[in-house]
CSV table of C-alpha atoms in Angstrom, one decimal:
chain,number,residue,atom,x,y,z
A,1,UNK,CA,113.5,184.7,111.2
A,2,UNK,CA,116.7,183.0,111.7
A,3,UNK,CA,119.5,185.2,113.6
A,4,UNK,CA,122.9,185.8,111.6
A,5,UNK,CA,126.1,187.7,113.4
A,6,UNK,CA,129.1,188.1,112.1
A,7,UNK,CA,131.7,188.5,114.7
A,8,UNK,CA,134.0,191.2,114.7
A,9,UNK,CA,137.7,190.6,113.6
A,10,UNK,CA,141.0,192.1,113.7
A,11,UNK,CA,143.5,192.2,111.2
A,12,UNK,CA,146.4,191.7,112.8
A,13,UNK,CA,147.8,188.1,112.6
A,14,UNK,CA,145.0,187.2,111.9
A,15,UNK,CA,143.4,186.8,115.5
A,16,UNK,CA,139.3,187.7,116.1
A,17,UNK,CA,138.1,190.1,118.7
A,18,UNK,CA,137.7,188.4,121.7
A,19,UNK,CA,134.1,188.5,122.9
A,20,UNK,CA,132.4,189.0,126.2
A,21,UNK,CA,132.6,185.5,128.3
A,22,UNK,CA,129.4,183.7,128.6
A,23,UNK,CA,128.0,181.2,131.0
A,24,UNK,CA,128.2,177.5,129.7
A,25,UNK,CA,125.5,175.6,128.2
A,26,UNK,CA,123.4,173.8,130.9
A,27,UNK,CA,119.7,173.0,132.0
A,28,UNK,CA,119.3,177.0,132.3
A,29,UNK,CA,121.0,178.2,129.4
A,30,UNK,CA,118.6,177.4,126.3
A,31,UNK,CA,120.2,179.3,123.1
A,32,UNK,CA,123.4,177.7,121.4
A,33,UNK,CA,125.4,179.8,119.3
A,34,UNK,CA,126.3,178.1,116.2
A,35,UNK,CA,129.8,179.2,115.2
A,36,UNK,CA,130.3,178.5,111.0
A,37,UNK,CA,131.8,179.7,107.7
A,38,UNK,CA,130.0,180.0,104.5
A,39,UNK,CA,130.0,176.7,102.6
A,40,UNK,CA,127.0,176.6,100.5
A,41,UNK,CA,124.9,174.6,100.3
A,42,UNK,CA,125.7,173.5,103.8
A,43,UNK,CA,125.5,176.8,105.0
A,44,UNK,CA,124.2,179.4,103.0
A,45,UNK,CA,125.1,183.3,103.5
A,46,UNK,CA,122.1,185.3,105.0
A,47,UNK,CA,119.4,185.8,102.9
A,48,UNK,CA,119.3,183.4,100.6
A,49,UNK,CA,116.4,182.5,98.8
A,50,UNK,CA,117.0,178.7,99.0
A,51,UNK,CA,117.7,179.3,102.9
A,52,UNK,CA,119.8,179.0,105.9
A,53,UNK,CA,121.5,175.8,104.3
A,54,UNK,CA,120.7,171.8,104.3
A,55,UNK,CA,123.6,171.7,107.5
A,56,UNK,CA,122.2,174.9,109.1
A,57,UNK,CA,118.6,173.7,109.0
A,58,UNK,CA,119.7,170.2,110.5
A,59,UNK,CA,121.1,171.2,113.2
A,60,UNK,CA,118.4,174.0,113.8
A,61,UNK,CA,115.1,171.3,113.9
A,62,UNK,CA,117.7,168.9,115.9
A,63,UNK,CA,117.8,171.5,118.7
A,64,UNK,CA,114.2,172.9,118.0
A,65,UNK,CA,113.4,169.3,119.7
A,66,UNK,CA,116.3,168.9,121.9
A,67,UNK,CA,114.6,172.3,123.7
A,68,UNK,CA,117.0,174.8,122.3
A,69,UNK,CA,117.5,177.8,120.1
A,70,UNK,CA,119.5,179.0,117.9
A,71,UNK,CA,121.9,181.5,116.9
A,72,UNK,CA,124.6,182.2,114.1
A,73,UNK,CA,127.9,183.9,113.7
A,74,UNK,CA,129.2,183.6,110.7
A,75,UNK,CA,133.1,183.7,110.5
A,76,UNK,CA,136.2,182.2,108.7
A,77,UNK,CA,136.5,178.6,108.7
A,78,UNK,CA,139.9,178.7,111.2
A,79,UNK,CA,138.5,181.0,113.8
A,80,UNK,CA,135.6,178.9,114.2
A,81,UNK,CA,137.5,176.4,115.5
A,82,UNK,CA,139.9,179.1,117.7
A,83,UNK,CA,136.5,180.4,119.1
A,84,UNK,CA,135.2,176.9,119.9
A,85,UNK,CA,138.4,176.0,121.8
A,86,UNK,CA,138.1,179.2,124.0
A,87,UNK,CA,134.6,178.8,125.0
A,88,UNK,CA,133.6,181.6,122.9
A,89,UNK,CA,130.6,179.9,120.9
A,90,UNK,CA,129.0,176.7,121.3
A,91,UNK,CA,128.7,174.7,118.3
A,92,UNK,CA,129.5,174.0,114.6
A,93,UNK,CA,128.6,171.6,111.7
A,94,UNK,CA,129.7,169.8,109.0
A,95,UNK,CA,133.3,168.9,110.9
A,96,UNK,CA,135.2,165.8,110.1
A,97,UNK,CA,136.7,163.8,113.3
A,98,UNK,CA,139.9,164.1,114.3
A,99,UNK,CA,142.4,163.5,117.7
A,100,UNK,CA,143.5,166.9,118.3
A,101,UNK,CA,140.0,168.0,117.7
A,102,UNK,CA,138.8,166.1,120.6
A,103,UNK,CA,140.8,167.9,122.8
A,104,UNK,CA,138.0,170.6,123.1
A,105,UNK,CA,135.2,169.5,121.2
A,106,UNK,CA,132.2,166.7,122.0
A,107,UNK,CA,131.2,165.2,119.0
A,108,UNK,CA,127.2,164.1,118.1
A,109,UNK,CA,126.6,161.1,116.1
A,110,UNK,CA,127.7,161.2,113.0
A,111,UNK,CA,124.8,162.6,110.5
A,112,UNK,CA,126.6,162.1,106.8
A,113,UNK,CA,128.9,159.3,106.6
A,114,UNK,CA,131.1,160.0,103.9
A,115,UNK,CA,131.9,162.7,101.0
A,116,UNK,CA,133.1,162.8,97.8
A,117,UNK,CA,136.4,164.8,96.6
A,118,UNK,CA,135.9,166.0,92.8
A,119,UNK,CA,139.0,168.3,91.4
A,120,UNK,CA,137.9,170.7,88.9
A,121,UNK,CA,140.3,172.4,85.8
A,122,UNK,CA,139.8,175.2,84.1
A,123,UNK,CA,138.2,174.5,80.8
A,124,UNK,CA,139.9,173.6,77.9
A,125,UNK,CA,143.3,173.1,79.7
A,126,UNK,CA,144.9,169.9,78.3
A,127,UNK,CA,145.6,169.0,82.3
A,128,UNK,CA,143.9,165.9,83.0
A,129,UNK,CA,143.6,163.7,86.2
A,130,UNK,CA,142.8,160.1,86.2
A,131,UNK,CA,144.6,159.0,89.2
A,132,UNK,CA,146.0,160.2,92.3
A,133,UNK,CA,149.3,160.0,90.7
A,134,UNK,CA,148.1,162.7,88.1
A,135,UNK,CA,148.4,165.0,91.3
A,136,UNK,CA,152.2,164.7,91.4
A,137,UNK,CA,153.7,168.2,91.0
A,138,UNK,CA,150.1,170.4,90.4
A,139,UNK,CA,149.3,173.4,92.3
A,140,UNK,CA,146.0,172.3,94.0
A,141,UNK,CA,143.9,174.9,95.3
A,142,UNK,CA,142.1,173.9,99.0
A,143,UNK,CA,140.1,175.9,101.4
A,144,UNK,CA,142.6,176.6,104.2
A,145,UNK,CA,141.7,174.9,108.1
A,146,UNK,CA,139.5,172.3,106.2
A,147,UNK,CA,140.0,168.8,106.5
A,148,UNK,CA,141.2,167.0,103.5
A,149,UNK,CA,141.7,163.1,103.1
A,150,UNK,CA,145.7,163.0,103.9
A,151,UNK,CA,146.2,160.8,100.5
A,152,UNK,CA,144.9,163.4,98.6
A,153,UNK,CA,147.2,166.5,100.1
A,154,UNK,CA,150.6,164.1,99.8
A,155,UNK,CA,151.7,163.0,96.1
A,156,UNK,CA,155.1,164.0,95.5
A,157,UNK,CA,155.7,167.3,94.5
A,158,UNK,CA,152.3,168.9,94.5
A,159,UNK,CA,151.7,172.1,96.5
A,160,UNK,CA,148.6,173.4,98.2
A,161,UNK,CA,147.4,176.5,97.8
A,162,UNK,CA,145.4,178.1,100.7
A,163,UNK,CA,142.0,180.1,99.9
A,164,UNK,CA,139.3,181.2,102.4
A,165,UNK,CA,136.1,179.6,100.4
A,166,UNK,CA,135.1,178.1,97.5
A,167,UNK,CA,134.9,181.5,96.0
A,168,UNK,CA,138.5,182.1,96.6
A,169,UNK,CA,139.2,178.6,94.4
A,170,UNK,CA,137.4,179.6,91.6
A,171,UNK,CA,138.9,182.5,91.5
A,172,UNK,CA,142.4,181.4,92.0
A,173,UNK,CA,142.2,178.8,88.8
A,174,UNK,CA,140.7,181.5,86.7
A,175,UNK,CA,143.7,183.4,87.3
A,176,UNK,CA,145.7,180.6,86.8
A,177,UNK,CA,146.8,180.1,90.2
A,178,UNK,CA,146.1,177.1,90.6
A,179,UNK,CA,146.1,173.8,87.9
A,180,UNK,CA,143.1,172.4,89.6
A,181,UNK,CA,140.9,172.7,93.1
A,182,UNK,CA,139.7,170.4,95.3
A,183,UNK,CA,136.2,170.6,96.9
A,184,UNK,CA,133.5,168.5,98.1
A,185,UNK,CA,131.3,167.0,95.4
A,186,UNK,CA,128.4,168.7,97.0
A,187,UNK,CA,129.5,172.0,98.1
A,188,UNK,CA,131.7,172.3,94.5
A,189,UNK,CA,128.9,171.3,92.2
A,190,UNK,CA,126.7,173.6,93.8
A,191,UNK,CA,129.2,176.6,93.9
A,192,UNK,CA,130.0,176.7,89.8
A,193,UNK,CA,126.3,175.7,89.2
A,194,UNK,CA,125.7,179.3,91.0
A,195,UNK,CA,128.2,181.2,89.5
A,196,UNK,CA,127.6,180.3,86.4
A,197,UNK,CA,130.6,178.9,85.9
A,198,UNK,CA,129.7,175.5,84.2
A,199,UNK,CA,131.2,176.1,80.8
A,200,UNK,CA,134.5,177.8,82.2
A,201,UNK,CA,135.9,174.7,84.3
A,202,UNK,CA,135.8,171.4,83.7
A,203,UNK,CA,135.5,168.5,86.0
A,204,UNK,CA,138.4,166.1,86.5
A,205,UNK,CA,138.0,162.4,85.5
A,206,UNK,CA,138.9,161.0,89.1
A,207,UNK,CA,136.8,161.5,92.0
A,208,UNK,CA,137.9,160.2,95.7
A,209,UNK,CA,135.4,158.7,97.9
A,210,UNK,CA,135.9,158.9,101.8
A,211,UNK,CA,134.3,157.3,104.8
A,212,UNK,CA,135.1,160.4,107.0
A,213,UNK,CA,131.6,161.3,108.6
A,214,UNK,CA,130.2,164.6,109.1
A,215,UNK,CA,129.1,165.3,112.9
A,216,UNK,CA,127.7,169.0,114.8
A,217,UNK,CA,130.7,169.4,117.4
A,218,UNK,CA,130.4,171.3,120.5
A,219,UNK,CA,132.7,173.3,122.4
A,220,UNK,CA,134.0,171.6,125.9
A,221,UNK,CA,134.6,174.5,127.3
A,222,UNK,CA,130.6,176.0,127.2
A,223,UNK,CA,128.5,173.1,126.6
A,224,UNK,CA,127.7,170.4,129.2
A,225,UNK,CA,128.3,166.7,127.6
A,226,UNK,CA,124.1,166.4,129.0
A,227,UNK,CA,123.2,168.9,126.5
A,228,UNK,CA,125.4,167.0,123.6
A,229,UNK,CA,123.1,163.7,124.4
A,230,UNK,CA,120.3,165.6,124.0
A,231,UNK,CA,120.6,167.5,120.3
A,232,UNK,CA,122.1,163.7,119.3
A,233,UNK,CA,119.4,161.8,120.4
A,234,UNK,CA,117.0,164.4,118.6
A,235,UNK,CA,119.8,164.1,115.3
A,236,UNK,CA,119.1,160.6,115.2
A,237,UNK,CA,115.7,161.2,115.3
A,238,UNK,CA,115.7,163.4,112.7
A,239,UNK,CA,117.8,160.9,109.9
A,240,UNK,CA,115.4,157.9,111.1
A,241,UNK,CA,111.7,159.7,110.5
A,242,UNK,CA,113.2,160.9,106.8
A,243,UNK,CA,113.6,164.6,108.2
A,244,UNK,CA,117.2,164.9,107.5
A,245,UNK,CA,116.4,163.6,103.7
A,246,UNK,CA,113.8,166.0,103.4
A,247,UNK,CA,116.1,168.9,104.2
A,248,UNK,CA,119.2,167.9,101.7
A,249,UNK,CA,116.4,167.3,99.0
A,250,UNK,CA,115.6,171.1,98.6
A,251,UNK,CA,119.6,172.1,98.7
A,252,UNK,CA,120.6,169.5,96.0
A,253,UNK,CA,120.5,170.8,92.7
């Protein structure tokens, strides 16, 4: 059975527990920790009867034949990437590529080349958004610490309101928090198709498509760039023998 763990957290500014240090990642050490947040169906909450999730799984089989284990701690999105920077897990998934995330992460090759951005309304609203224009002035919900495609954070006047998941959205534009949220087409379809919410918001007209890959990123600090050649040779593997589109079939609804 797969092994979940959330890590403990304090309240106070926001700032987790700091756990116990651990040796890095090298030819002796053979279980990764996988450091993540919720985001079905890339990663699933324990239990679930679909499973781990399609990004969860990946990575999983990828290190199955790189000659690792694996582990998961389940935490915020932002303290997944504080953890990573102080050595204090190994790895993540489903992370876009930037500069200042380089500064403590390797990066694998890149497994997902693109998403699209669908905003959603709540139903019957006369708000509609055909263009990135229509974005001038709205309150647009986003799931804080993510990466968002910079054109779609900056038309004039609109104003971005933080939530920790996709969950928090909904819930914001039911309460009328929010005009509309923004969410991967994936991970956004799949959360209203489970809540049942299908007939209380209603999808947006535009959609933006971006080129920003997905990649599994590893912590500088505990895993040897050896070890990150390894799992990415095996991730290639897995996208060229139809593994990878095996996987995403079962999550896709």
């Amino acid at each position: 059975m797969p092994l979940y763990r959330r890590v403990a957290l304090v309240g106070m500014a926001g700032a987790a527990v700091p756990v116990a240090a651990q040796p890095r990642v090298g030819e002796t050490a053979r279980t990764l920790t996988m450091l993540n947040t919720v985001y079905p169906p890339f990663v699933n909450p324990p239990d679930h009867p679909l499973g781990e999730g399609m990004d969860v799984e990946l990575a999983r089989e990828a290190l199955r034949r790189a000659g690792y284990g694996m582990r998961v701690e389940l935490v915020p999105w932002r303290r997944v990437l504080l953890l990573l920077r102080h050595g204090q897990g190994d790895f993540t998934t489903t992370i876009s590529r930037r500069e200042d995330r380089s500064d403590y992460l390797h990066w694998s090759p890149a497994y997902r080349l693109g998403a699209n951005y669908r905003l959603y309304g709540r139903s019957g609203a006369p708000l509609e958004i055909h263009a990135l224009s229509d974005l001038a002035g709205r309150r647009i919900g986003v799931i804080e610490g993510f990466h968002y495609p910079p054109v779609l954070l900056r038309q004039p006047g609109s104003v971005m309101v933080p939530g920790r998941d996709i969950g928090s959205l909904v819930a914001m534009l039911m309460a009328e928090r929010t005009d509309v949220m923004l969410v991967t087409a994936i991970a956004g379809a799949w959360e209203i198709r489970q809540r049942g919410l299908d007939a209380r918001v209603q999808r947006q007209p535009y959609e933006y498509t971006s080129d920003s890959p997905n990649y599994l990123a590893f912590a500088k600090a505990r895993v040897d760039a050896k070890v990150v050649q390894q799992v990415g040779r095996a991730l290639v593997q897995l996208q060229r023998d139809g593994t990878q589109a095996r996987i995403e079939a079962r999550y896709r609804l």
